[in-house]
Amino acid sequence: MNPSVYLVKGREKSLRRRHPWIFSRGIQRVEGKPALGQTVDVYDHQGQWLARGAFSPNSQIRVRVWSFEQEEIDVEFFKKRLQEAQGLRDTLAVRDGLTGYRLIAAESDGLPGITIDRYQDFMVCQLLSAGAEAQKQNLVDALVALHPECSIYERSDVSVRKKEGLKERTGVLHGDMPPASLVIEENGVKISVDIVGGHKTGFYLDQRDSREASVKYINGKRVLNCFCYTGGFGLYALKGGASEVINVDVSQPALDIAKANAEINGYDLSKAQFVNADVFKLLREYRDRGERFDVVIMDPPKFAESKSQLNGACRGYKDINMVAMQILKPGGTLLTYSCSGLMDNALFQKILADAALDAQRQVQFIERFEQAADHPLDSAYPEGFYLKGFACHVK
Ligand code: SAH
């Protein structure tokens, strides 16, 4: 018998809508002594069974639901979830020519706290919750059973694990150590990924659809690609026939891979520059010395990790977008993104409107972007939407 969690009256509503989180304030009492990440059964205040989830004694999110059915949370359960997720990815892999994609997008794929990215025959797991950690062996066994050709590597080096009472961890979970460079392909572009040393699990797969959508704005243009990481939008700009692409990042290892990526694709390196600089400073230098661009791409890291950081994040987004508008030629295009989940579409649009006023430029929104399709948004879990962007026609 699993330990039992009984909810405060009324707190079952979100579960009935299949939202997978139970906050500590929604819990009336706990029977039994669930350990970190142990599976518990959840009941409403009248004792009616609602769901089965993982207990997180140190987190405000006290339970994350594994299932709304009375099923065992074992290897078979994880195999089922992995197979459910695979169908969509197989379709996308064929459609977009992918050898790298997000296989499991946590809550949005019914596996709270678990992210799995596949790069060729390497699965890279990020386990963010106590439940994910407690189920690690079941998850690995399920992956090995379904994908015997794959090695599995853990990249759980993320600070949010502290909230769950977990230490950061990386290392091989099954099979081989990942090579320093593994080349994946998306939309006909080759990208070298450093699974062990790169950001997150090695690459920003979530911007794939936006990168492909950017190509139509690029032909013959002078492009400034801010926060380029390992090339990303800059590679697509070269594919799309840009006359010049300036790629900017503060990470020299990322810039080195960006250049190598341009080379392995056979792009004309004389059209590309890789600049190690702080975007905030460099944009002002460009503005002040009169450098102008046809297209500016602005894909910064997450500025807001928590609600308390949201105001500061708004100022940051407004600032870089204002200067980006100022260095665009009349009629230029700004492709701008925010991956801060706490900032919704409407707020980001408002910030861009404020930036336009301060930049004294007229801006028209001509296209909207979202996270790529292998980062789906489950209708029961709106928090899964985090990445948004706009193509702006800047007059
Ligand atoms: N556009 C990329 C992903 C960008 S991730 C892609 O499509 O793959 C954000 C990047 O911003 C990281 O590479 C990080 O090194 C860089 N970065 C963070 N702060 C920066 C700053 N102030 N100036 C320049 N680059 C910065």
GROMACS .gro file of C-alpha atoms and ligand atoms in nm:
model
  421
    1MET     CA    1   0.000   0.000   0.000
    2ASN     CA    2   0.128   0.343  -0.090
    3PRO     CA    3   0.119   0.621   0.169
    4SER     CA    4  -0.192   0.841   0.128
    5VAL     CA    5  -0.232   1.214   0.077
    6TYR     CA    6  -0.572   1.371   0.153
    7LEU     CA    7  -0.655   1.710   0.002
    8VAL     CA    8  -0.824   2.011   0.157
    9LYS     CA    9  -1.186   2.040   0.041
   10GLY     CA   10  -1.199   2.211  -0.301
   11ARG     CA   11  -0.832   2.146  -0.380
   12GLU     CA   12  -0.921   1.845  -0.595
   13LYS     CA   13  -1.054   2.073  -0.871
   14SER     CA   14  -0.726   2.121  -1.054
   15LEU     CA   15  -0.657   1.747  -1.038
   16ARG     CA   16  -0.996   1.675  -1.190
   17ARG     CA   17  -0.880   1.902  -1.475
   18ARG     CA   18  -0.572   1.677  -1.492
   19HIS     CA   19  -0.323   1.936  -1.379
   20PRO     CA   20  -0.033   1.734  -1.233
   21TRP     CA   21   0.075   1.948  -0.932
   22ILE     CA   22  -0.042   1.944  -0.570
   23PHE     CA   23   0.087   2.233  -0.360
   24SER     CA   24   0.167   2.190   0.010
   25ARG     CA   25  -0.117   2.427   0.112
   26GLY     CA   26  -0.368   2.201  -0.067
   27ILE     CA   27  -0.288   1.902   0.154
   28GLN     CA   28  -0.501   1.831   0.461
   29ARG     CA   29  -0.310   1.529   0.593
   30VAL     CA   30  -0.063   1.259   0.498
   31GLU     CA   31  -0.099   0.898   0.616
   32GLY     CA   32   0.213   0.685   0.629
   33LYS     CA   33   0.561   0.830   0.608
   34PRO     CA   34   0.647   0.880   0.239
   35ALA     CA   35   1.019   0.904   0.170
   36LEU     CA   36   1.175   1.149  -0.077
   37GLY     CA   37   1.014   1.082  -0.414
   38GLN     CA   38   0.809   0.782  -0.298
   39THR     CA   39   0.485   0.704  -0.480
   40VAL     CA   40   0.170   0.812  -0.293
   41ASP     CA   41  -0.204   0.780  -0.358
   42VAL     CA   42  -0.400   1.106  -0.355
   43TYR     CA   43  -0.760   1.131  -0.227
   44ASP     CA   44  -1.010   1.415  -0.198
   45HIS     CA   45  -1.134   1.521   0.147
   46GLN     CA   46  -1.407   1.255   0.134
   47GLY     CA   47  -1.160   0.977   0.064
   48GLN     CA   48  -1.226   0.937  -0.306
   49TRP     CA   49  -0.916   0.823  -0.500
   50LEU     CA   50  -0.788   1.086  -0.746
   51ALA     CA   51  -0.435   1.014  -0.864
   52ARG     CA   52  -0.098   0.853  -0.800
   53GLY     CA   53   0.211   1.070  -0.773
   54ALA     CA   54   0.556   1.130  -0.627
   55PHE     CA   55   0.599   1.292  -0.286
   56SER     CA   56   0.842   1.585  -0.252
   57PRO     CA   57   0.868   1.673   0.118
   58ASN     CA   58   1.099   1.973   0.058
   59SER     CA   59   0.916   2.136  -0.230
   60GLN     CA   60   0.616   2.369  -0.241
   61ILE     CA   61   0.495   2.136  -0.515
   62ARG     CA   62   0.445   1.853  -0.266
   63VAL     CA   63   0.313   1.592  -0.510
   64ARG     CA   64   0.363   1.558  -0.887
   65VAL     CA   65   0.114   1.323  -1.048
   66TRP     CA   66   0.245   1.026  -1.244
   67SER     CA   67  -0.097   0.889  -1.334
   68PHE     CA   68  -0.469   0.949  -1.304
   69GLU     CA   69  -0.522   0.572  -1.331
   70GLN     CA   70  -0.469   0.308  -1.063
   71GLU     CA   71  -0.159   0.160  -1.224
   72GLU     CA   72   0.181   0.063  -1.084
   73ILE     CA   73   0.458   0.318  -1.132
   74ASP     CA   74   0.719   0.072  -1.257
   75VAL     CA   75   0.928  -0.006  -1.565
   76GLU     CA   76   0.614  -0.089  -1.766
   77PHE     CA   77   0.462   0.249  -1.678
   78PHE     CA   78   0.771   0.433  -1.803
   79LYS     CA   79   0.781   0.221  -2.119
   80LYS     CA   80   0.422   0.318  -2.189
   81ARG     CA   81   0.486   0.691  -2.142
   82LEU     CA   82   0.803   0.675  -2.356
   83GLN     CA   83   0.613   0.497  -2.634
   84GLU     CA   84   0.330   0.749  -2.619
   85ALA     CA   85   0.581   1.032  -2.665
   86GLN     CA   86   0.773   0.856  -2.943
   87GLY     CA   87   0.492   0.872  -3.201
   88LEU     CA   88   0.495   1.251  -3.225
   89ARG     CA   89   0.876   1.257  -3.239
   90ASP     CA   90   0.891   0.997  -3.514
   91THR     CA   91   0.657   1.210  -3.724
   92LEU     CA   92   0.863   1.524  -3.662
   93ALA     CA   93   1.192   1.344  -3.722
   94VAL     CA   94   1.077   1.245  -4.070
   95ARG     CA   95   0.913   1.583  -4.145
   96ASP     CA   96   1.209   1.798  -4.039
   97GLY     CA   97   1.498   1.558  -4.099
   98LEU     CA   98   1.592   1.533  -3.732
   99THR     CA   99   1.861   1.324  -3.568
  100GLY     CA  100   1.816   1.519  -3.245
  101TYR     CA  101   1.493   1.604  -3.064
  102ARG     CA  102   1.329   1.631  -2.723
  103LEU     CA  103   1.177   1.290  -2.654
  104ILE     CA  104   1.025   1.376  -2.316
  105ALA     CA  105   0.919   1.728  -2.223
  106ALA     CA  106   0.845   1.660  -1.855
  107GLU     CA  107   0.489   1.741  -1.741
  108SER     CA  108   0.385   1.803  -2.103
  109ASP     CA  109   0.457   1.436  -2.180
  110GLY     CA  110   0.310   1.298  -1.857
  111LEU     CA  111   0.646   1.255  -1.683
  112PRO     CA  112   0.684   1.541  -1.430
  113GLY     CA  113   1.041   1.650  -1.363
  114ILE     CA  114   1.190   1.440  -1.644
  115THR     CA  115   1.346   1.581  -1.957
  116ILE     CA  116   1.503   1.352  -2.217
  117ASP     CA  117   1.678   1.481  -2.528
  118ARG     CA  118   1.793   1.240  -2.794
  119TYR     CA  119   2.105   1.318  -2.998
  120GLN     CA  120   2.164   1.038  -3.246
  121ASP     CA  121   2.206   0.730  -3.024
  122PHE     CA  122   2.260   0.922  -2.702
  123MET     CA  123   1.974   0.989  -2.462
  124VAL     CA  124   2.043   1.278  -2.226
  125CYS     CA  125   1.828   1.288  -1.911
  126GLN     CA  126   1.764   1.578  -1.678
  127LEU     CA  127   1.589   1.474  -1.357
  128LEU     CA  128   1.451   1.776  -1.174
  129SER     CA  129   1.217   1.638  -0.907
  130ALA     CA  130   1.238   1.399  -0.614
  131GLY     CA  131   1.001   1.163  -0.794
  132ALA     CA  132   1.213   1.163  -1.108
  133GLU     CA  133   1.522   1.088  -0.899
  134ALA     CA  134   1.350   0.805  -0.711
  135GLN     CA  135   1.238   0.646  -1.038
  136LYS     CA  136   1.573   0.680  -1.215
  137GLN     CA  137   1.641   0.307  -1.239
  138ASN     CA  138   1.293   0.229  -1.371
  139LEU     CA  139   1.334   0.504  -1.629
  140VAL     CA  140   1.676   0.378  -1.738
  141ASP     CA  141   1.548   0.019  -1.760
  142ALA     CA  142   1.256   0.133  -1.974
  143LEU     CA  143   1.484   0.332  -2.206
  144VAL     CA  144   1.724   0.039  -2.244
  145ALA     CA  145   1.436  -0.200  -2.318
  146LEU     CA  146   1.290   0.028  -2.588
  147HIS     CA  147   1.615   0.166  -2.730
  148PRO     CA  148   1.887  -0.096  -2.685
  149GLU     CA  149   2.102   0.091  -2.940
  150CYS     CA  150   2.123   0.400  -2.717
  151SER     CA  151   2.360   0.513  -2.444
  152ILE     CA  152   2.214   0.718  -2.160
  153TYR     CA  153   2.383   1.017  -1.997
  154GLU     CA  154   2.258   1.225  -1.705
  155ARG     CA  155   2.282   1.608  -1.703
  156SER     CA  156   2.105   1.684  -1.375
  157ASP     CA  157   2.338   1.977  -1.304
  158VAL     CA  158   2.065   2.230  -1.242
  159SER     CA  159   2.015   2.436  -0.928
  160VAL     CA  160   1.636   2.380  -0.908
  161ARG     CA  161   1.716   2.033  -0.770
  162LYS     CA  162   1.800   2.203  -0.439
  163LYS     CA  163   1.432   2.289  -0.388
  164GLU     CA  164   1.361   1.918  -0.408
  165GLY     CA  165   1.636   1.826  -0.162
  166LEU     CA  166   1.860   1.680  -0.434
  167LYS     CA  167   2.225   1.735  -0.526
  168GLU     CA  168   2.339   1.813  -0.878
  169ARG     CA  169   2.465   1.510  -1.071
  170THR     CA  170   2.609   1.418  -1.410
  171GLY     CA  171   2.744   1.095  -1.555
  172VAL     CA  172   2.686   0.785  -1.764
  173LEU     CA  173   2.369   0.592  -1.670
  174HIS     CA  174   2.407   0.324  -1.937
  175GLY     CA  175   2.643   0.245  -2.224
  176ASP     CA  176   2.915   0.475  -2.351
  177MET     CA  177   3.051   0.813  -2.252
  178PRO     CA  178   2.934   1.074  -2.505
  179PRO     CA  179   3.202   1.199  -2.747
  180ALA     CA  180   3.320   1.561  -2.720
  181SER     CA  181   3.137   1.635  -3.043
  182LEU     CA  182   2.833   1.457  -3.181
  183VAL     CA  183   2.683   1.589  -3.505
  184ILE     CA  184   2.304   1.602  -3.534
  185GLU     CA  185   2.097   1.732  -3.821
  186GLU     CA  186   1.781   1.944  -3.835
  187ASN     CA  187   1.617   2.097  -4.142
  188GLY     CA  188   1.928   2.011  -4.346
  189VAL     CA  189   2.164   2.190  -4.106
  190LYS     CA  190   2.440   1.997  -3.929
  191ILE     CA  191   2.508   2.089  -3.568
  192SER     CA  192   2.783   1.961  -3.343
  193VAL     CA  193   2.662   1.901  -2.987
  194ASP     CA  194   2.876   1.875  -2.672
  195ILE     CA  195   2.654   1.665  -2.445
  196VAL     CA  196   2.890   1.668  -2.148
  197GLY     CA  197   3.007   2.029  -2.152
  198GLY     CA  198   2.736   2.221  -2.339
  199HIS     CA  199   2.450   2.425  -2.197
  200LYS     CA  200   2.146   2.234  -2.068
  201THR     CA  201   2.168   1.892  -2.237
  202GLY     CA  202   2.400   2.029  -2.506
  203PHE     CA  203   2.179   2.220  -2.747
  204TYR     CA  204   1.873   2.449  -2.763
  205LEU     CA  205   1.638   2.217  -2.950
  206ASP     CA  206   1.340   2.435  -2.854
  207GLN     CA  207   1.432   2.707  -3.108
  208ARG     CA  208   1.442   2.473  -3.410
  209ASP     CA  209   1.109   2.582  -3.560
  210SER     CA  210   1.193   2.950  -3.508
  211ARG     CA  211   1.534   2.900  -3.667
  212GLU     CA  212   1.371   2.747  -3.974
  213ALA     CA  213   1.106   3.021  -3.984
  214SER     CA  214   1.378   3.287  -3.974
  215VAL     CA  215   1.525   3.179  -4.309
  216LYS     CA  216   1.264   3.366  -4.516
  217TYR     CA  217   1.380   3.704  -4.375
  218ILE     CA  218   1.747   3.650  -4.450
  219ASN     CA  219   1.834   3.631  -4.821
  220GLY     CA  220   2.092   3.893  -4.918
  221LYS     CA  221   2.073   4.059  -4.577
  222ARG     CA  222   2.328   4.181  -4.324
  223VAL     CA  223   2.243   3.988  -4.006
  224LEU     CA  224   2.338   4.040  -3.642
  225ASN     CA  225   2.283   3.717  -3.443
  226CYS     CA  226   2.289   3.803  -3.072
  227PHE     CA  227   2.335   3.525  -2.811
  228CYS     CA  228   2.439   3.284  -3.087
  229TYR     CA  229   2.552   2.990  -2.866
  230THR     CA  230   2.685   2.720  -3.108
  231GLY     CA  231   2.563   2.899  -3.420
  232GLY     CA  232   2.190   2.838  -3.409
  233PHE     CA  233   2.017   3.110  -3.609
  234GLY     CA  234   2.349   3.212  -3.764
  235LEU     CA  235   2.383   2.875  -3.939
  236TYR     CA  236   2.032   2.910  -4.080
  237ALA     CA  237   2.118   3.265  -4.189
  238LEU     CA  238   2.413   3.129  -4.389
  239LYS     CA  239   2.187   2.858  -4.530
  240GLY     CA  240   1.933   3.130  -4.619
  241GLY     CA  241   2.181   3.335  -4.821
  242ALA     CA  242   2.272   3.617  -4.582
  243SER     CA  243   2.534   3.855  -4.723
  244GLU     CA  244   2.700   3.877  -4.381
  245VAL     CA  245   2.633   3.725  -4.038
  246ILE     CA  246   2.786   3.857  -3.716
  247ASN     CA  247   2.742   3.603  -3.436
  248VAL     CA  248   2.784   3.725  -3.078
  249ASP     CA  249   2.817   3.536  -2.751
  250VAL     CA  250   3.013   3.560  -2.424
  251SER     CA  251   3.106   3.191  -2.431
  252GLN     CA  252   3.427   3.122  -2.626
  253PRO     CA  253   3.369   2.742  -2.629
  254ALA     CA  254   3.024   2.806  -2.782
  255LEU     CA  255   3.175   3.044  -3.043
  256ASP     CA  256   3.441   2.785  -3.134
  257ILE     CA  257   3.170   2.525  -3.195
  258ALA     CA  258   2.967   2.784  -3.390
  259LYS     CA  259   3.258   2.836  -3.629
  260ALA     CA  260   3.320   2.462  -3.659
  261ASN     CA  261   2.949   2.418  -3.733
  262ALA     CA  262   2.965   2.669  -4.019
  263GLU     CA  263   3.261   2.472  -4.154
  264ILE     CA  264   3.104   2.125  -4.138
  265ASN     CA  265   2.804   2.259  -4.330
  266GLY     CA  266   3.035   2.392  -4.601
  267TYR     CA  267   2.907   2.748  -4.561
  268ASP     CA  268   3.115   3.041  -4.685
  269LEU     CA  269   3.314   3.141  -4.376
  270SER     CA  270   3.411   3.475  -4.530
  271LYS     CA  271   3.050   3.581  -4.471
  272ALA     CA  272   3.054   3.495  -4.099
  273GLN     CA  273   3.211   3.656  -3.794
  274PHE     CA  274   3.220   3.511  -3.442
  275VAL     CA  275   3.252   3.783  -3.182
  276ASN     CA  276   3.317   3.727  -2.811
  277ALA     CA  277   3.135   4.018  -2.647
  278ASP     CA  278   2.863   4.115  -2.403
  279VAL     CA  279   2.556   4.184  -2.619
  280PHE     CA  280   2.439   4.468  -2.392
  281LYS     CA  281   2.764   4.659  -2.445
  282LEU     CA  282   2.823   4.567  -2.808
  283LEU     CA  283   2.476   4.683  -2.919
  284ARG     CA  284   2.546   5.029  -2.775
  285GLU     CA  285   2.887   5.042  -2.942
  286TYR     CA  286   2.728   4.954  -3.276
  287ARG     CA  287   2.458   5.216  -3.225
  288ASP     CA  288   2.705   5.486  -3.131
  289ARG     CA  289   2.939   5.421  -3.422
  290GLY     CA  290   2.655   5.397  -3.674
  291GLU     CA  291   2.669   5.024  -3.761
  292ARG     CA  292   2.336   4.925  -3.916
  293PHE     CA  293   2.179   4.587  -3.996
  294ASP     CA  294   1.894   4.452  -4.207
  295VAL     CA  295   1.810   4.179  -3.956
  296VAL     CA  296   1.877   4.152  -3.583
  297ILE     CA  297   1.817   3.823  -3.401
  298MET     CA  298   1.775   3.847  -3.025
  299ASP     CA  299   1.760   3.515  -2.840
  300PRO     CA  300   1.881   3.581  -2.485
  301PRO     CA  301   1.899   3.335  -2.197
  302LYS     CA  302   1.618   3.324  -1.943
  303PHE     CA  303   1.620   3.657  -1.756
  304ALA     CA  304   1.352   3.563  -1.497
  305GLU     CA  305   1.400   3.248  -1.289
  306SER     CA  306   1.141   3.352  -1.027
  307LYS     CA  307   0.857   3.603  -0.986
  308SER     CA  308   1.082   3.831  -0.781
  309GLN     CA  309   1.311   3.865  -1.085
  310LEU     CA  310   1.035   3.948  -1.332
  311ASN     CA  311   1.057   4.328  -1.307
  312GLY     CA  312   1.432   4.325  -1.362
  313ALA     CA  313   1.383   4.085  -1.652
  314CYS     CA  314   1.131   4.322  -1.814
  315ARG     CA  315   1.385   4.604  -1.799
  316GLY     CA  316   1.650   4.376  -1.955
  317TYR     CA  317   1.424   4.268  -2.243
  318LYS     CA  318   1.314   4.626  -2.305
  319ASP     CA  319   1.670   4.754  -2.307
  320ILE     CA  320   1.821   4.509  -2.556
  321ASN     CA  321   1.519   4.524  -2.786
  322MET     CA  322   1.521   4.905  -2.784
  323VAL     CA  323   1.885   4.920  -2.892
  324ALA     CA  324   1.825   4.639  -3.145
  325MET     CA  325   1.550   4.851  -3.305
  326GLN     CA  326   1.782   5.152  -3.314
  327ILE     CA  327   2.052   4.969  -3.507
  328LEU     CA  328   1.812   4.835  -3.770
  329LYS     CA  329   1.795   5.003  -4.109
  330PRO     CA  330   1.449   5.145  -4.193
  331GLY     CA  331   1.234   4.850  -4.296
  332GLY     CA  332   1.457   4.603  -4.114
  333THR     CA  333   1.348   4.291  -3.928
  334LEU     CA  334   1.386   4.215  -3.561
  335LEU     CA  335   1.346   3.848  -3.468
  336THR     CA  336   1.315   3.852  -3.091
  337TYR     CA  337   1.245   3.584  -2.831
  338SER     CA  338   1.185   3.531  -2.462
  339CYS     CA  339   1.224   3.192  -2.294
  340SER     CA  340   1.114   3.321  -1.951
  341GLY     CA  341   0.803   3.115  -1.873
  342LEU     CA  342   0.690   3.375  -1.619
  343MET     CA  343   0.658   3.631  -1.898
  344ASP     CA  344   0.351   3.561  -2.110
  345ASN     CA  345   0.298   3.660  -2.471
  346ALA     CA  346   0.097   3.970  -2.386
  347LEU     CA  347   0.362   4.103  -2.149
  348PHE     CA  348   0.643   4.040  -2.399
  349GLN     CA  349   0.444   4.221  -2.668
  350LYS     CA  350   0.391   4.515  -2.431
  351ILE     CA  351   0.764   4.530  -2.357
  352LEU     CA  352   0.839   4.541  -2.731
  353ALA     CA  353   0.582   4.819  -2.769
  354ASP     CA  354   0.756   5.016  -2.492
  355ALA     CA  355   1.094   4.948  -2.655
  356ALA     CA  356   0.961   5.082  -2.987
  357LEU     CA  357   0.844   5.405  -2.820
  358ASP     CA  358   1.183   5.459  -2.654
  359ALA     CA  359   1.367   5.372  -2.975
  360GLN     CA  360   1.139   5.617  -3.161
  361ARG     CA  361   1.067   5.355  -3.424
  362GLN     CA  362   0.736   5.225  -3.551
  363VAL     CA  363   0.704   4.849  -3.512
  364GLN     CA  364   0.463   4.606  -3.675
  365PHE     CA  365   0.435   4.247  -3.555
  366ILE     CA  366   0.435   4.031  -3.867
  367GLU     CA  367   0.486   3.677  -3.733
  368ARG     CA  368   0.472   3.495  -3.399
  369PHE     CA  369   0.688   3.207  -3.283
  370GLU     CA  370   0.665   2.937  -3.019
  371GLN     CA  371   0.875   2.651  -2.887
  372ALA     CA  372   0.933   2.372  -3.137
  373ALA     CA  373   0.678   2.094  -3.179
  374ASP     CA  374   0.882   1.839  -2.983
  375HIS     CA  375   0.822   2.071  -2.683
  376PRO     CA  376   0.443   2.034  -2.701
  377LEU     CA  377   0.195   2.217  -2.480
  378ASP     CA  378  -0.044   1.984  -2.299
  379SER     CA  379  -0.389   2.138  -2.263
  380ALA     CA  380  -0.400   2.039  -1.894
  381TYR     CA  381  -0.066   2.205  -1.820
  382PRO     CA  382  -0.049   2.564  -1.954
  383GLU     CA  383   0.275   2.625  -1.758
  384GLY     CA  384   0.446   2.419  -2.029
  385PHE     CA  385   0.437   2.724  -2.259
  386TYR     CA  386   0.753   2.927  -2.208
  387LEU     CA  387   0.917   3.022  -2.536
  388LYS     CA  388   0.767   3.297  -2.749
  389GLY     CA  389   0.889   3.531  -3.015
  390PHE     CA  390   0.794   3.793  -3.270
  391ALA     CA  391   0.910   3.894  -3.612
  392CYS     CA  392   0.895   4.273  -3.606
  393HIS     CA  393   0.895   4.497  -3.912
  394VAL     CA  394   1.078   4.802  -3.788
  395LYS     CA  395   1.000   5.116  -3.991
  396SAH     N1  396   2.018   3.122  -3.012
  396SAH     C1  397   2.084   3.003  -2.960
  396SAH     C2  398   2.058   2.982  -2.811
  396SAH     C3  399   2.095   3.098  -2.723
  396SAH     S1  400   2.116   3.054  -2.556
  396SAH     C4  401   2.043   2.883  -3.044
  396SAH     O1  402   1.955   2.896  -3.133
  396SAH     O2  403   2.097   2.774  -3.021
  396SAH     C5  404   2.176   3.200  -2.484
  396SAH     C6  405   2.323   3.231  -2.508
  396SAH     O3  406   2.348   3.360  -2.455
  396SAH     C7  407   2.425   3.140  -2.440
  396SAH     O4  408   2.509   3.087  -2.539
  396SAH     C8  409   2.505   3.233  -2.347
  396SAH     O5  410   2.645   3.202  -2.348
  396SAH     C9  411   2.482   3.367  -2.410
  396SAH     N2  412   2.490   3.486  -2.322
  396SAH    C10  413   2.440   3.503  -2.199
  396SAH     N3  414   2.457   3.631  -2.158
  396SAH    C11  415   2.520   3.697  -2.259
  396SAH    C12  416   2.562   3.832  -2.278
  396SAH     N4  417   2.544   3.925  -2.185
  396SAH     N5  418   2.621   3.865  -2.395
  396SAH    C13  419   2.639   3.770  -2.491
  396SAH     N6  420   2.599   3.642  -2.479
  396SAH    C14  421   2.542   3.606  -2.365
   0.00000   0.00000   0.00000
